[in-house]
mmCIF file of C-alpha atoms in Angstrom:
data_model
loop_
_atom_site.group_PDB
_atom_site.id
_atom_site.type_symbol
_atom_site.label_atom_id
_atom_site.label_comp_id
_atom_site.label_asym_id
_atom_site.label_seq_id
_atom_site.Cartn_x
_atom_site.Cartn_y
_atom_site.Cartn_z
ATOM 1 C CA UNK P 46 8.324 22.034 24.272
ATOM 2 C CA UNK P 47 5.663 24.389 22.498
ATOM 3 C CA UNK P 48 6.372 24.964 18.544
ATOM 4 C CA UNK P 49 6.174 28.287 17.191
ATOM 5 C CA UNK P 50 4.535 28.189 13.793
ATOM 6 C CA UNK P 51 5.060 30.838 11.254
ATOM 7 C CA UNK P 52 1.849 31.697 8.929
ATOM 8 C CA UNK P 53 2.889 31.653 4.979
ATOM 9 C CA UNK P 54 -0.479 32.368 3.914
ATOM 10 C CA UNK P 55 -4.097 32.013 4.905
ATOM 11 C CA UNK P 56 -7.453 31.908 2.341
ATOM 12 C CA UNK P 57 -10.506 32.029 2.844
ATOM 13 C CA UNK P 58 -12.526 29.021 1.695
ATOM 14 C CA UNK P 59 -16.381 27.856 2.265
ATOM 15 C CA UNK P 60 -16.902 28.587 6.637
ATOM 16 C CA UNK P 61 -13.320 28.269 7.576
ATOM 17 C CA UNK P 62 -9.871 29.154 6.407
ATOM 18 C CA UNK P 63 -7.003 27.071 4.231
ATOM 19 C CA UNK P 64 -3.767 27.938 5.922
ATOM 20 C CA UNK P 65 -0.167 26.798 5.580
ATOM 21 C CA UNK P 66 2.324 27.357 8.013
ATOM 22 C CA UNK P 67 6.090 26.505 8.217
ATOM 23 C CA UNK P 68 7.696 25.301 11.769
ATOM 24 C CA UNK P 69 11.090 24.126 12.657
ATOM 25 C CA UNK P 70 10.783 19.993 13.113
ATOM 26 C CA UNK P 71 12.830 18.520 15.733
ATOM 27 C CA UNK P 72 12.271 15.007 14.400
ATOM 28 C CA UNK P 73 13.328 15.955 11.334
ATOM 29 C CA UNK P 74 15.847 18.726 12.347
ATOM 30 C CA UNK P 75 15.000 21.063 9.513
ATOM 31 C CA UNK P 76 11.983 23.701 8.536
ATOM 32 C CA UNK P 77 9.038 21.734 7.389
ATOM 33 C CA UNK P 78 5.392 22.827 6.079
ATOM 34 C CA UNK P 79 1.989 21.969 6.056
ATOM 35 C CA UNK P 80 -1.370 23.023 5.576
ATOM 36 C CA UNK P 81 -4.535 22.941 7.331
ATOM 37 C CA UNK P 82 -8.167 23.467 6.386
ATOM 38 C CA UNK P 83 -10.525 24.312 9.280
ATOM 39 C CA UNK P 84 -14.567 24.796 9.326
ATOM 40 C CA UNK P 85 -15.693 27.421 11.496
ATOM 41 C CA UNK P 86 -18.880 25.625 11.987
ATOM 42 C CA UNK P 87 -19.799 27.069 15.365
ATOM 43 C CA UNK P 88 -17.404 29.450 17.290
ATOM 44 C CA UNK P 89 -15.005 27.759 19.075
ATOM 45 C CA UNK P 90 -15.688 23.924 18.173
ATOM 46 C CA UNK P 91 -13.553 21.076 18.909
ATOM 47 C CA UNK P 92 -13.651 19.215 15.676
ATOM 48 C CA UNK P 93 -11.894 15.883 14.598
ATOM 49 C CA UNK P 94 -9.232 15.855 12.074
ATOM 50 C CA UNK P 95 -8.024 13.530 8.796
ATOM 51 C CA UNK P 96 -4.540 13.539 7.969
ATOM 52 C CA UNK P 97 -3.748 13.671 4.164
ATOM 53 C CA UNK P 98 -0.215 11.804 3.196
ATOM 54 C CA UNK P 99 0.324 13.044 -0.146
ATOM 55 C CA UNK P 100 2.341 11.217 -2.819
ATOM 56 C CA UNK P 101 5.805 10.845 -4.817
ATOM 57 C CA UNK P 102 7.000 14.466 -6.122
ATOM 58 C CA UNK P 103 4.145 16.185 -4.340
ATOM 59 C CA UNK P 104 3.748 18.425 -1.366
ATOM 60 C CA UNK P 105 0.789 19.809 0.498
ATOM 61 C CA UNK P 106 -0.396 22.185 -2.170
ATOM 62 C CA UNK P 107 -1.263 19.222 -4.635
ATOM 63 C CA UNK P 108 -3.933 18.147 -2.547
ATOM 64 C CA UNK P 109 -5.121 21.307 -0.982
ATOM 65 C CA UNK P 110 -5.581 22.773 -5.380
ATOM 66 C CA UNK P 111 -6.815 19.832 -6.703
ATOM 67 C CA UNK P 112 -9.002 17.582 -4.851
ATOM 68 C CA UNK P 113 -11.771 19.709 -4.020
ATOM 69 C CA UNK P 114 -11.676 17.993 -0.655
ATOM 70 C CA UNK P 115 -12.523 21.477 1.673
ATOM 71 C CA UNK P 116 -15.986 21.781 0.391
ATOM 72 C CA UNK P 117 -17.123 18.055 1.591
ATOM 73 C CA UNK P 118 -14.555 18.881 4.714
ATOM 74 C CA UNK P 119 -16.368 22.102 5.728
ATOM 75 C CA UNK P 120 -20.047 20.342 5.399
ATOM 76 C CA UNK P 121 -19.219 17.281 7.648
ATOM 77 C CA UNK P 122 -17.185 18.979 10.304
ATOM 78 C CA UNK P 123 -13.829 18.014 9.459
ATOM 79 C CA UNK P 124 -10.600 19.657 9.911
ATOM 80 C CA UNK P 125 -7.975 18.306 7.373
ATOM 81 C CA UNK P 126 -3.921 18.590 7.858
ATOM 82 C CA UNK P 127 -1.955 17.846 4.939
ATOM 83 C CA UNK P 128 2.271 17.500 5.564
ATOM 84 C CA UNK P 129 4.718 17.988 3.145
ATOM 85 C CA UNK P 130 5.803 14.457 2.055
ATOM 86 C CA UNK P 131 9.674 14.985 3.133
ATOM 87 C CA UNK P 132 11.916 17.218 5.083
ATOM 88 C CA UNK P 133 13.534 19.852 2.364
ATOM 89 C CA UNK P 134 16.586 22.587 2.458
ATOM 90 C CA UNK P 135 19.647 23.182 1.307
ATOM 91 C CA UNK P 136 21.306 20.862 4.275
ATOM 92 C CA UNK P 137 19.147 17.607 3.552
ATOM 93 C CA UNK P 138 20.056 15.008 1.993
ATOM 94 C CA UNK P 139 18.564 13.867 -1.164
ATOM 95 C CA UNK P 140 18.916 11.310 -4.098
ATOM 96 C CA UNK P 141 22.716 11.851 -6.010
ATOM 97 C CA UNK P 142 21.169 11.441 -9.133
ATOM 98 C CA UNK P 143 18.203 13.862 -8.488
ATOM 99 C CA UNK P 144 15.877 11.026 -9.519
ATOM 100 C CA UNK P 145 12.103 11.638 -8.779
ATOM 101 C CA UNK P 146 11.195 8.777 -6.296
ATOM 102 C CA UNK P 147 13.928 9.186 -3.618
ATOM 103 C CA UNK P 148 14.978 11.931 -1.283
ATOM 104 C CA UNK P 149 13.650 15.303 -1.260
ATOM 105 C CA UNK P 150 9.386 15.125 -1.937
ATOM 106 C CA UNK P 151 10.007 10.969 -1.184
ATOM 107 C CA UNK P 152 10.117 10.603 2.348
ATOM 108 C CA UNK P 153 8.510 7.413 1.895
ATOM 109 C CA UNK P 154 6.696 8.034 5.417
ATOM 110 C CA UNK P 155 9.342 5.660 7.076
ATOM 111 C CA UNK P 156 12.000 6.015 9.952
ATOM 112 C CA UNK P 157 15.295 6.528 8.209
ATOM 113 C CA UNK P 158 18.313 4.390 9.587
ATOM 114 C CA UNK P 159 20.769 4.951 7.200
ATOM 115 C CA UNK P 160 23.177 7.701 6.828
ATOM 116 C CA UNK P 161 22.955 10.624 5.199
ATOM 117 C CA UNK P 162 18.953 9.736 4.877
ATOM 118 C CA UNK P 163 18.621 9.227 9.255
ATOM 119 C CA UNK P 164 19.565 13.020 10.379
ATOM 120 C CA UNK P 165 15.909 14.102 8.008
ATOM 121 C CA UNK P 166 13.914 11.563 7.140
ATOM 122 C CA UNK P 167 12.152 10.469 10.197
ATOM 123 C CA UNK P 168 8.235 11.176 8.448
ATOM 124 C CA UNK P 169 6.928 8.274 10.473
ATOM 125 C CA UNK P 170 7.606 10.044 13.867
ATOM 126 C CA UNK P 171 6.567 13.400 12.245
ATOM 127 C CA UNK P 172 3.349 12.390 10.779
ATOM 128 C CA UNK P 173 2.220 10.432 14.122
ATOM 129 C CA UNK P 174 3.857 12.040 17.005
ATOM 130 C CA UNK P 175 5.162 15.603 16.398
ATOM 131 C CA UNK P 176 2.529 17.330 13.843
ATOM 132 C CA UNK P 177 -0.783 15.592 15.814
ATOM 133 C CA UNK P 178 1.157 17.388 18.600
ATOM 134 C CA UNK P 179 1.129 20.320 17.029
ATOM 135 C CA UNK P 180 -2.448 20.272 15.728
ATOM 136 C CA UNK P 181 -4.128 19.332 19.479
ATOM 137 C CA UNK P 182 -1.945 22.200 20.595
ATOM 138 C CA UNK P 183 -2.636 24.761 18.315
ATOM 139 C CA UNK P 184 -5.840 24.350 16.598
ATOM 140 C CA UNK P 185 -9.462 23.501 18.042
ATOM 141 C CA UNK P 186 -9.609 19.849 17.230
ATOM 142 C CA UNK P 187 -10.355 16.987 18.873
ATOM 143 C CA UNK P 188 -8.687 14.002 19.729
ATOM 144 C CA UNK P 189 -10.368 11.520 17.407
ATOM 145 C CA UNK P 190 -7.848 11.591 14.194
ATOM 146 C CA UNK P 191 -8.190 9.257 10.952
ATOM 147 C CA UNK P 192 -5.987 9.009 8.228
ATOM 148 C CA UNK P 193 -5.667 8.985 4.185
ATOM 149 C CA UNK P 194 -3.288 9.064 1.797
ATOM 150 C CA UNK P 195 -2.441 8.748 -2.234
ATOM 151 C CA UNK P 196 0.291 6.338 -3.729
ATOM 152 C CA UNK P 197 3.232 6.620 -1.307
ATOM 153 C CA UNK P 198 0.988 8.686 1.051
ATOM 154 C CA UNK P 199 -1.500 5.753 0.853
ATOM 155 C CA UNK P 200 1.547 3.317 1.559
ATOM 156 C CA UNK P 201 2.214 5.929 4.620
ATOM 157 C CA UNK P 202 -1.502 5.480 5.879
ATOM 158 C CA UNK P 203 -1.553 2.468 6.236
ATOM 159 C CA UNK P 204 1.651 1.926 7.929
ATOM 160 C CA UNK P 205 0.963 4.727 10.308
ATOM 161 C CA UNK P 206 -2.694 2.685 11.596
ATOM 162 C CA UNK P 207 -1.176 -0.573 11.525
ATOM 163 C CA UNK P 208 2.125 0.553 13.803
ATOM 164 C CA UNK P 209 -0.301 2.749 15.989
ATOM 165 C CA UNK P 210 -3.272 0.543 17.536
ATOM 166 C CA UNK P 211 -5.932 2.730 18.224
ATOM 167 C CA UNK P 212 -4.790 5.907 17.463
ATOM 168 C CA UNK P 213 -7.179 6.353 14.264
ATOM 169 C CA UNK P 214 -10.660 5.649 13.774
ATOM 170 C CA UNK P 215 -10.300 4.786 10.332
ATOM 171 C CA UNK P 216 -7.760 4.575 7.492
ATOM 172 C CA UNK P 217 -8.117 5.058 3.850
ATOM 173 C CA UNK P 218 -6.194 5.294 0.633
ATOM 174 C CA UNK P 219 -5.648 5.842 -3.005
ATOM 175 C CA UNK P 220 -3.593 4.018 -5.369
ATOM 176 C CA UNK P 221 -1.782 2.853 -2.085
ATOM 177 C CA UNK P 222 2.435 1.276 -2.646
ATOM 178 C CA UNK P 223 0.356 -2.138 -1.036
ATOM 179 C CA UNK P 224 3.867 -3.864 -1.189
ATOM 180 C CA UNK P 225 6.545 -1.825 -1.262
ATOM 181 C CA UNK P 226 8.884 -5.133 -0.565
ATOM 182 C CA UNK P 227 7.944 -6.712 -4.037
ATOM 183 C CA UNK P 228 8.168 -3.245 -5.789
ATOM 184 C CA UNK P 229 10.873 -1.004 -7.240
ATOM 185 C CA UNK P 230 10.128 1.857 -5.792
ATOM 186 C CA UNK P 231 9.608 0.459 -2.441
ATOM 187 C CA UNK P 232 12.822 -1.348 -2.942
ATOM 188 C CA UNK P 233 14.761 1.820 -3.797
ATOM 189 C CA UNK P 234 13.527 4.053 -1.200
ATOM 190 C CA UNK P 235 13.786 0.979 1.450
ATOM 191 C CA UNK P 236 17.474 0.396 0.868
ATOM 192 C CA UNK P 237 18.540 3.742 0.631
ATOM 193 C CA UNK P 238 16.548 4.841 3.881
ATOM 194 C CA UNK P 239 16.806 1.189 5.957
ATOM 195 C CA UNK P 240 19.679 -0.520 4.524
ATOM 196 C CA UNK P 241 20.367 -3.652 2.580
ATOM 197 C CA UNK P 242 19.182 -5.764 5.828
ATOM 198 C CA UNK P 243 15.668 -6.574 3.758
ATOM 199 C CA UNK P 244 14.134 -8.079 7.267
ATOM 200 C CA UNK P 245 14.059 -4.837 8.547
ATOM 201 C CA UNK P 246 11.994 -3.968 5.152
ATOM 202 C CA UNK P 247 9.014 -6.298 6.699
ATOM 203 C CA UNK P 248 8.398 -3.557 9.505
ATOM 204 C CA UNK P 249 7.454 -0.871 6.504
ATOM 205 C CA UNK P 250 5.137 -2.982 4.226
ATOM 206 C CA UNK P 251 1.196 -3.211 5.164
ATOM 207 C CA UNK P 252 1.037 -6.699 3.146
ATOM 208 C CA UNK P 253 3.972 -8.182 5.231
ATOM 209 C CA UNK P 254 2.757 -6.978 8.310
ATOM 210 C CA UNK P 255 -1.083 -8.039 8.323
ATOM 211 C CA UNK P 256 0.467 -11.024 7.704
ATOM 212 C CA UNK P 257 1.630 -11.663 10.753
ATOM 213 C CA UNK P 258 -0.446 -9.441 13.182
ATOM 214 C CA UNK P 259 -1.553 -11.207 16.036
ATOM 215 C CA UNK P 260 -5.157 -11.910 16.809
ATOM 216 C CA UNK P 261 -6.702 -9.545 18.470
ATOM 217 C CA UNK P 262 -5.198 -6.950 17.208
ATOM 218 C CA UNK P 263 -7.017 -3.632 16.838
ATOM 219 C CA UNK P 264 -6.271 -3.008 13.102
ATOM 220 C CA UNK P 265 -8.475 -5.928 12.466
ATOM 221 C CA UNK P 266 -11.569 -4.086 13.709
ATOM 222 C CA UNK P 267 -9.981 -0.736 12.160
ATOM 223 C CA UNK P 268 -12.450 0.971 9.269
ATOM 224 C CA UNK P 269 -10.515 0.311 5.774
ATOM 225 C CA UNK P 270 -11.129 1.473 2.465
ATOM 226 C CA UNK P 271 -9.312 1.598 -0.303
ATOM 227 C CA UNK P 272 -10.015 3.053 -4.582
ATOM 228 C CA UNK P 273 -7.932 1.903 -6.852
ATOM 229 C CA UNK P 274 -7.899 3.006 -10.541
ATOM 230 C CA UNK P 275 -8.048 0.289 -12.838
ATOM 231 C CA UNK P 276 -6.435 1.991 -15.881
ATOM 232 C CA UNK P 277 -3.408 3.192 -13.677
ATOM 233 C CA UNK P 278 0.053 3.091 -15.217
ATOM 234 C CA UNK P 279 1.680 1.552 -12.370
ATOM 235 C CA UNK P 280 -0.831 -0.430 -11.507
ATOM 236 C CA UNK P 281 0.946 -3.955 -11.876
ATOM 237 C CA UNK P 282 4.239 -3.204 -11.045
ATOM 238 C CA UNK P 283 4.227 -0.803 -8.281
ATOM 239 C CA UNK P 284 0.839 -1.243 -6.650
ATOM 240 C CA UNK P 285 -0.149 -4.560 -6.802
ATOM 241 C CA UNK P 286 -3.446 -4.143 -4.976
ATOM 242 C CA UNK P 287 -4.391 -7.777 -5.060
ATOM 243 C CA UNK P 288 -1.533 -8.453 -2.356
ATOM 244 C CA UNK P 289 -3.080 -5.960 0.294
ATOM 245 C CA UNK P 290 -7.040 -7.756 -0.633
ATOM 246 C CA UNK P 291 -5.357 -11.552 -0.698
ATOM 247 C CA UNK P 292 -3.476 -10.296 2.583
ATOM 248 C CA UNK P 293 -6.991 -9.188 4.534
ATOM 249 C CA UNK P 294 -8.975 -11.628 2.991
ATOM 250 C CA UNK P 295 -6.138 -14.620 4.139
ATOM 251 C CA UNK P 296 -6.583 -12.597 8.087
ATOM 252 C CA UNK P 297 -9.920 -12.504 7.737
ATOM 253 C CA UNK P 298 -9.717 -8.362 7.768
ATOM 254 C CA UNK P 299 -12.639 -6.596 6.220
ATOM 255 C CA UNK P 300 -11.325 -4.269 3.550
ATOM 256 C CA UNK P 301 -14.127 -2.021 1.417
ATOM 257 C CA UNK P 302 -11.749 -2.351 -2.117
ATOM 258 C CA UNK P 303 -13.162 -0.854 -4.888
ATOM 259 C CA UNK P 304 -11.795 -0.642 -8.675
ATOM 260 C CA UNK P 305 -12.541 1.872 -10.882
ATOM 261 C CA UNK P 306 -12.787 1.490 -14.150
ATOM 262 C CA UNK P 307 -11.274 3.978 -16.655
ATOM 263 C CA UNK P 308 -9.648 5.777 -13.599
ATOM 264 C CA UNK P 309 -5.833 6.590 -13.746
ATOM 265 C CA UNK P 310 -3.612 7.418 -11.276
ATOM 266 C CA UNK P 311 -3.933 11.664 -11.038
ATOM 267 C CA UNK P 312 -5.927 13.559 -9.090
ATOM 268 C CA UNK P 313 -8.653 13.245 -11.086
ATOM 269 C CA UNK P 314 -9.082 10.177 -9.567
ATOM 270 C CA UNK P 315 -8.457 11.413 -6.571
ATOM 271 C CA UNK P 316 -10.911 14.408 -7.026
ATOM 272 C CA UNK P 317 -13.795 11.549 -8.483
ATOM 273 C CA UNK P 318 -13.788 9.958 -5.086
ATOM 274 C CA UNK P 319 -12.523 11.885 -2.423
ATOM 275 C CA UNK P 320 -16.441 12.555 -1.311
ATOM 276 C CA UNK P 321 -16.881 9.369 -0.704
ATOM 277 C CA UNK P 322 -13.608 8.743 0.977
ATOM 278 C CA UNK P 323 -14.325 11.607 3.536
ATOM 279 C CA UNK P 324 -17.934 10.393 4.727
ATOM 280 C CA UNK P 325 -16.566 7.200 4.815
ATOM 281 C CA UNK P 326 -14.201 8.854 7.291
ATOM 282 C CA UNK P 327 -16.756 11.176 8.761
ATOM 283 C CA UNK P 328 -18.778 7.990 10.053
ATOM 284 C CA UNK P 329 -16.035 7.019 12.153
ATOM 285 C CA UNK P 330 -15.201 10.423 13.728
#
């Protein structure tokens, strides 16, 4: 079933164009939005593509204003798609209290089970089945695809490439949720979306799951990288990198982990390293 897509607005930026565009989501059975940046290198090229999961509170006009990520895109030949980072309206669900890091802008990039949260909040299936649909169908891309993300969105990355084998060349993240299990926001949005069943939580947390991948498995050979800012607020309690590099390095998976001094947890980070993120990215596509 073809999607029609309706244009909010469209800029022009370096060779290409910054668009977003709203379409009605069947996965998520309400209006969602997202943006998409697109070189016009040579008329009519097929070019590859790197998703952009954003984090807690954001949408896709946080990343599109202020990482300074289109310039680097339209030099290397990449097309970037940045989602909104839940379903929104007036009919969906979100947290009774209004709090920040559940519900509406807190998808959490999971499969929702739990009622009210299961009607909307199916970001997993949007980000990896019906919006790559959507791209390949209406955009000149390829079908080589990697993935990135910040915070939740870098939780959401690396979910989506380790339940996908194959599917991206390459993953990469900032400030990733490594354990959302052993954290409270993980464990809020996990038992409001999944339920109090916490062995279903396993299936949703990178840490848990490289634990037990079996050999062989493509995320193994899968290009990772991940920044992490060393003077980050929520550094200890909500991000815990050391249990995503003492997960890999127990596996025997090759993860590029850098820390960065002085670096907090805003896009200024973000903006800092998101160069090197993409041509990490690039090399793969």
């Amino acid at each position: 079933m073809s999607t029609t897509l309706h244009r909010i607005s469209s800029q022009r930026m370096f060779s290409g164009n910054h668009q977003r565009f709203s379409h009605y989501s069947q996965v998520n059975q309400c209006d969602m939005t997202f943006a998409v940046y697109h070189p016009e290198l040579a008329t009519g090229q097929h070019l590859p593509v790197l998703y952009w999961l954003s984090g807690l509170t954001c949408n896709d006009e946080n990343f599109s204003t202020k990482a300074g990520a289109q310039r680097i895109a339209d030099e290397l030949g990449l097309v970037l798609v940045m989602p909104d980072t839940s379903p929104r309206g007036d009919d969906v669900a979100d947290d009774p209290d209004g709090a920040y890091d559940f519900g509406l802008g807190a998808g959490f990039y999971v499969n929702a089970t739990q009622t009210p949260y299961a009607k909307n909040y199916q970001m997993f299936d949007y980000v990896t089945k019906e919006l790559p649909a959507i791209i390949e169908d209406n955009f000149n891309v390829t079908d080589k695809k990697s993935i990135s993300g910040h915070s939740m969105g870098g939780h959401g990355a690396i979910i989506c490439a380790l339940k996908n084998p194959g599917m991206y060349q390459s993953v990469s993240a900032f400030a990733p949720i490594t354990n959302p299990t052993q954290c409270p926001w993980g464990q809020k949005a996990f038992t409001g979306y999944l339920g109090a069943d916490t062995d279903t939580w396993f299936e949703w947390d990178s840490c848990e799951m490289i634990k037990v991948l079996e050999a062989g498995d493509p995320f193994f050979t899968l290009p990772l990288k991940v920044t992490q800012g060393l003077a980050d607020n929520f550094l200890e309690q909500q991000l815990k990198p050391e249990a995503l590099t003492e997960a890999c390095q127990r596996r025997g998976k090759e993860l590029d982990y850098q820390g960065a001094a002085g670096f907090d947890h805003s896009y200024f980070f973000i903006a800092t390293f998101i160069e090197e993120h993409l041509r990490f990215h690039r090399k793969y596509l």
